[in-house]
Amino acid sequence: MGNNVELVVYGAEVLCPSCVNLPSSKEQYEWLQAAIGRKFGEEGVTFKYIDIYNPPAEEPYKDFAERVIEEDMFYPVVLIDEEIVGEGNPRLKTVYKALESRGLEPQG
C-alpha cells in the first residue's frame, strides 16, 4: 500500500461538559482503533492518543492540545493527517470516508 495515515485523538480523562452521556475519550479512541482495524486491516494507519491536559512537548501535538482547550472544542477531537474529522462524538462513516480519500481500501 505504501501510504501511512496518522490518526490522532485528542481527549482527556474528564468528560467534556457537553459529552456527559458519551464514552470517555480513551474509550472512543480504543473503539475507533478496533473499528478501523476491522474495516481496513492492521496496516496503513498509525494511531496516537494525546491527553490535552498533559500533551507531549513535540509539535504539532502540544499546540493542537492547547487549541482544543482554548477554543472549547468538544473532545475527543479526531484528526487524520492534521484534518479534523470528528469532534465530541466522532462518526465512523466520516472517519472511514476520510481514510478512503487518503487511499486506504476496506479489506474484503
Coordinates of N, CA and C in Angstrom, one line a residue:
M1 N 0.8 -1.2 0.0 CA 0.0 0.0 0.0 C 0.9 1.2 0.0
G2 N 1.9 1.3 0.9 CA 2.9 2.4 0.8 C 2.5 3.6 1.6
N3 N 1.2 4.0 1.6 CA 0.9 5.3 2.3 C 0.5 5.0 3.8
N4 N 1.0 5.8 4.7 CA 0.6 5.6 6.1 C -0.1 6.8 6.6
V5 N -1.3 6.7 7.1 CA -2.1 7.8 7.6 C -1.9 7.9 9.1
E6 N -1.8 9.1 9.6 CA -1.8 9.3 11.1 C -3.2 9.7 11.6
L7 N -3.7 8.9 12.5 CA -5.0 9.3 13.2 C -4.6 9.7 14.6
V8 N -5.0 10.9 15.0 CA -4.7 11.4 16.3 C -6.0 11.7 17.0
V9 N -6.1 11.2 18.2 CA -7.3 11.5 19.0 C -6.8 12.4 20.2
Y10 N -7.4 13.6 20.3 CA -7.1 14.5 21.4 C -8.3 14.4 22.4
G11 N -8.0 14.1 23.7 CA -9.0 14.0 24.7 C -8.5 14.2 26.1
A12 N -9.3 13.8 27.0 CA -9.0 13.9 28.4 C -9.7 12.9 29.2
E13 N -9.2 12.6 30.4 CA -9.9 11.6 31.3 C -11.2 12.1 31.7
V14 N -11.3 13.4 32.0 CA -12.6 14.1 32.4 C -13.4 14.3 31.1
L15 N -14.7 13.9 31.2 CA -15.6 14.1 30.0 C -15.8 15.6 29.8
C16 N -15.9 16.0 28.6 CA -16.3 17.4 28.3 C -17.7 17.7 28.8
P17 N -18.0 18.9 29.3 CA -19.3 19.2 29.9 C -20.5 18.8 29.0
S18 N -20.3 18.9 27.7 CA -21.4 18.6 26.8 C -21.5 17.1 26.4
C19 N -20.5 16.3 26.9 CA -20.4 14.9 26.5 C -20.7 14.0 27.6
V20 N -21.6 14.4 28.5 CA -21.8 13.6 29.7 C -22.3 12.2 29.5
N21 N -23.1 11.9 28.5 CA -23.6 10.6 28.3 C -22.8 9.8 27.3
L22 N -21.7 10.3 26.9 CA -20.8 9.6 25.9 C -19.7 8.8 26.6
P23 N -19.1 7.9 25.9 CA -17.9 7.2 26.4 C -16.8 8.2 26.6
S24 N -15.8 7.8 27.4 CA -14.6 8.7 27.6 C -13.8 8.8 26.3
S25 N -12.9 9.8 26.2 CA -12.1 10.0 25.1 C -11.2 8.7 24.8
K26 N -10.7 8.2 25.9 CA -9.8 7.0 25.7 C -10.7 5.8 25.2
E27 N -11.9 5.6 25.7 CA -12.8 4.5 25.3 C -13.1 4.7 23.8
Q28 N -13.4 6.0 23.4 CA -13.7 6.2 22.0 C -12.4 6.0 21.1
Y29 N -11.3 6.3 21.6 CA -10.0 6.1 20.9 C -9.8 4.6 20.6
E30 N -10.0 3.8 21.7 CA -9.9 2.3 21.5 C -11.0 1.8 20.6
W31 N -12.2 2.3 20.7 CA -13.3 1.9 19.8 C -12.9 2.2 18.4
L32 N -12.4 3.4 18.1 CA -12.0 3.7 16.7 C -10.9 2.8 16.2
Q33 N -10.0 2.6 17.0 CA -8.8 1.7 16.7 C -9.4 0.3 16.2
A34 N -10.2 -0.2 17.0 CA -10.8 -1.6 16.8 C -11.6 -1.6 15.5
A35 N -12.5 -0.6 15.3 CA -13.4 -0.5 14.2 C -12.6 -0.3 12.9
I36 N -11.6 0.6 12.9 CA -10.8 0.8 11.7 C -10.0 -0.4 11.4
G37 N -9.4 -1.1 12.4 CA -8.7 -2.3 12.2 C -9.5 -3.4 11.5
R38 N -10.8 -3.5 11.9 CA -11.7 -4.5 11.3 C -12.0 -4.2 9.9
K39 N -12.2 -2.9 9.6 CA -12.6 -2.5 8.2 C -11.4 -2.4 7.3
F40 N -10.3 -1.9 7.7 CA -9.1 -1.6 6.8 C -7.9 -2.5 7.1
G41 N -8.0 -3.3 8.1 CA -6.8 -4.2 8.4 C -5.9 -3.4 9.4
E42 N -4.8 -4.1 9.8 CA -3.9 -3.5 10.8 C -2.8 -2.6 10.2
E43 N -2.7 -2.6 8.9 CA -1.6 -1.8 8.2 C -2.2 -0.5 7.7
G44 N -1.3 0.5 7.6 CA -1.7 1.8 6.9 C -2.1 2.9 7.8
V45 N -2.5 2.6 9.1 CA -2.9 3.7 10.0 C -2.1 3.7 11.2
T46 N -1.5 4.8 11.6 CA -0.8 5.0 12.8 C -1.7 5.7 13.8
F47 N -1.9 5.1 15.0 CA -2.8 5.7 15.9 C -2.0 6.4 17.1
K48 N -2.6 7.5 17.5 CA -1.9 8.2 18.6 C -3.0 8.9 19.5
Y49 N -2.9 8.7 20.8 CA -3.8 9.4 21.7 C -3.0 10.5 22.5
I50 N -3.6 11.7 22.5 CA -3.0 12.8 23.2 C -3.9 13.3 24.3
D51 N -3.4 13.3 25.5 CA -4.1 13.9 26.6 C -4.0 15.4 26.5
I52 N -5.1 16.1 26.4 CA -5.0 17.6 26.2 C -4.4 18.3 27.4
Y53 N -4.5 17.7 28.6 CA -4.0 18.4 29.8 C -2.6 18.0 30.1
N54 N -2.1 17.0 29.3 CA -0.7 16.5 29.5 C -0.1 16.1 28.2
P55 N 0.0 17.0 27.2 CA 0.4 16.7 25.9 C 1.9 16.5 25.8
P56 N 2.4 15.8 24.8 CA 3.9 15.7 24.7 C 4.4 17.1 24.2
A57 N 5.7 17.3 24.5 CA 6.3 18.6 24.1 C 6.4 18.8 22.6
E58 N 6.4 17.7 21.9 CA 6.6 17.8 20.4 C 5.5 18.4 19.7
E59 N 5.8 19.1 18.6 CA 4.8 19.8 17.8 C 4.4 18.8 16.7
P60 N 3.2 18.9 16.1 CA 2.2 19.8 16.4 C 1.3 19.5 17.5
Y61 N 1.6 18.4 18.2 CA 0.7 17.9 19.3 C 0.4 18.8 20.4
K62 N 1.5 19.5 20.9 CA 1.3 20.4 22.0 C 0.4 21.6 21.6
D63 N 0.7 22.2 20.5 CA -0.1 23.3 20.0 C -1.6 23.0 19.8
F64 N -1.8 21.8 19.2 CA -3.2 21.5 19.0 C -4.0 21.2 20.3
A65 N -3.3 20.5 21.2 CA -3.9 20.2 22.5 C -4.3 21.5 23.2
E66 N -3.4 22.5 23.1 CA -3.8 23.9 23.7 C -4.9 24.5 23.0
R67 N -5.0 24.3 21.7 CA -6.1 24.8 20.9 C -7.4 24.2 21.3
V68 N -7.4 22.9 21.5 CA -8.7 22.2 22.0 C -9.2 22.9 23.2
I69 N -8.3 23.1 24.2 CA -8.7 23.8 25.4 C -9.2 25.2 25.2
E70 N -8.4 26.0 24.5 CA -8.7 27.4 24.3 C -10.0 27.7 23.5
E71 N -10.2 26.8 22.5 CA -11.4 27.0 21.7 C -12.6 26.2 22.2
D72 N -12.5 25.6 23.4 CA -13.6 24.9 24.0 C -14.2 23.8 23.0
M73 N -13.3 23.1 22.3 CA -13.8 22.1 21.4 C -14.3 20.9 22.2
F74 N -15.3 20.2 21.6 CA -15.8 19.0 22.2 C -14.8 17.9 22.0
Y75 N -14.4 17.3 23.0 CA -13.4 16.2 22.8 C -14.1 14.8 23.1
P76 N -13.6 13.8 22.5 CA -12.4 13.7 21.7 C -12.5 14.4 20.4
V77 N -11.3 15.0 20.0 CA -11.2 15.6 18.6 C -10.3 14.6 17.8
V78 N -10.9 14.2 16.7 CA -10.2 13.2 15.9 C -9.6 13.9 14.6
L79 N -8.3 13.7 14.5 CA -7.6 14.3 13.3 C -7.0 13.2 12.5
I80 N -7.1 13.3 11.2 CA -6.5 12.4 10.2 C -5.6 13.3 9.4
D81 N -4.3 13.0 9.5 CA -3.3 13.9 8.8 C -3.6 15.3 9.0
E82 N -3.8 15.7 10.3 CA -4.0 17.1 10.7 C -5.3 17.8 10.2
E83 N -6.2 17.0 9.7 CA -7.6 17.5 9.3 C -8.6 17.0 10.4
I84 N -9.4 17.9 10.9 CA -10.4 17.5 11.9 C -11.5 16.7 11.2
V85 N -11.7 15.5 11.6 CA -12.8 14.6 11.0 C -13.8 14.2 12.0
G86 N -13.6 14.6 13.3 CA -14.6 14.3 14.3 C -14.4 15.1 15.6
E87 N -15.5 15.5 16.2 CA -15.4 16.2 17.4 C -16.5 15.9 18.4
G88 N -16.2 15.5 19.6 CA -17.2 15.2 20.6 C -17.7 13.7 20.5
N89 N -18.4 13.4 19.5 CA -18.9 12.0 19.2 C -18.6 11.7 17.8
P90 N -17.3 11.3 17.5 CA -16.9 11.0 16.1 C -17.8 10.0 15.4
R91 N -18.1 10.2 14.2 CA -18.9 9.3 13.4 C -18.0 8.4 12.6
L92 N -18.2 7.1 12.7 CA -17.4 6.2 11.9 C -17.5 6.4 10.4
K93 N -18.6 6.7 9.9 CA -18.8 6.9 8.5 C -17.9 8.1 8.0
T94 N -17.8 9.2 8.8 CA -17.0 10.3 8.4 C -15.5 9.9 8.5
V95 N -15.1 9.2 9.5 CA -13.7 8.8 9.6 C -13.3 7.8 8.5
Y96 N -14.2 6.9 8.2 CA -13.9 5.9 7.1 C -13.8 6.7 5.8
K97 N -14.6 7.6 5.5 CA -14.6 8.4 4.3 C -13.2 9.1 4.2
A98 N -12.8 9.7 5.3 CA -11.5 10.5 5.3 C -10.3 9.5 5.0
L99 N -10.4 8.3 5.6 CA -9.3 7.3 5.4 C -9.3 6.8 3.9
E100 N -10.5 6.6 3.4 CA -10.6 6.2 2.0 C -10.1 7.2 1.0
S101 N -10.4 8.5 1.4 CA -9.9 9.6 0.5 C -8.4 9.7 0.5
R102 N -7.8 9.1 1.5 CA -6.3 9.1 1.5 C -5.7 7.8 1.0
G103 N -6.5 7.0 0.3 CA -6.0 5.8 -0.4 C -6.2 4.5 0.4
L104 N -6.8 4.5 1.6 CA -7.0 3.2 2.2 C -8.2 2.5 1.6
E105 N -8.1 1.2 1.5 CA -9.2 0.4 1.0 C -9.7 -0.6 2.0
P106 N -11.0 -0.7 2.1 CA -11.5 -1.7 3.0 C -11.1 -3.1 2.7
Q107 N -10.8 -3.9 3.7 CA -10.4 -5.3 3.4 C -11.7 -6.1 3.2
G108 N -11.6 -7.1 2.3 CA -12.7 -7.9 1.9 C -13.1 -8.7 2.9

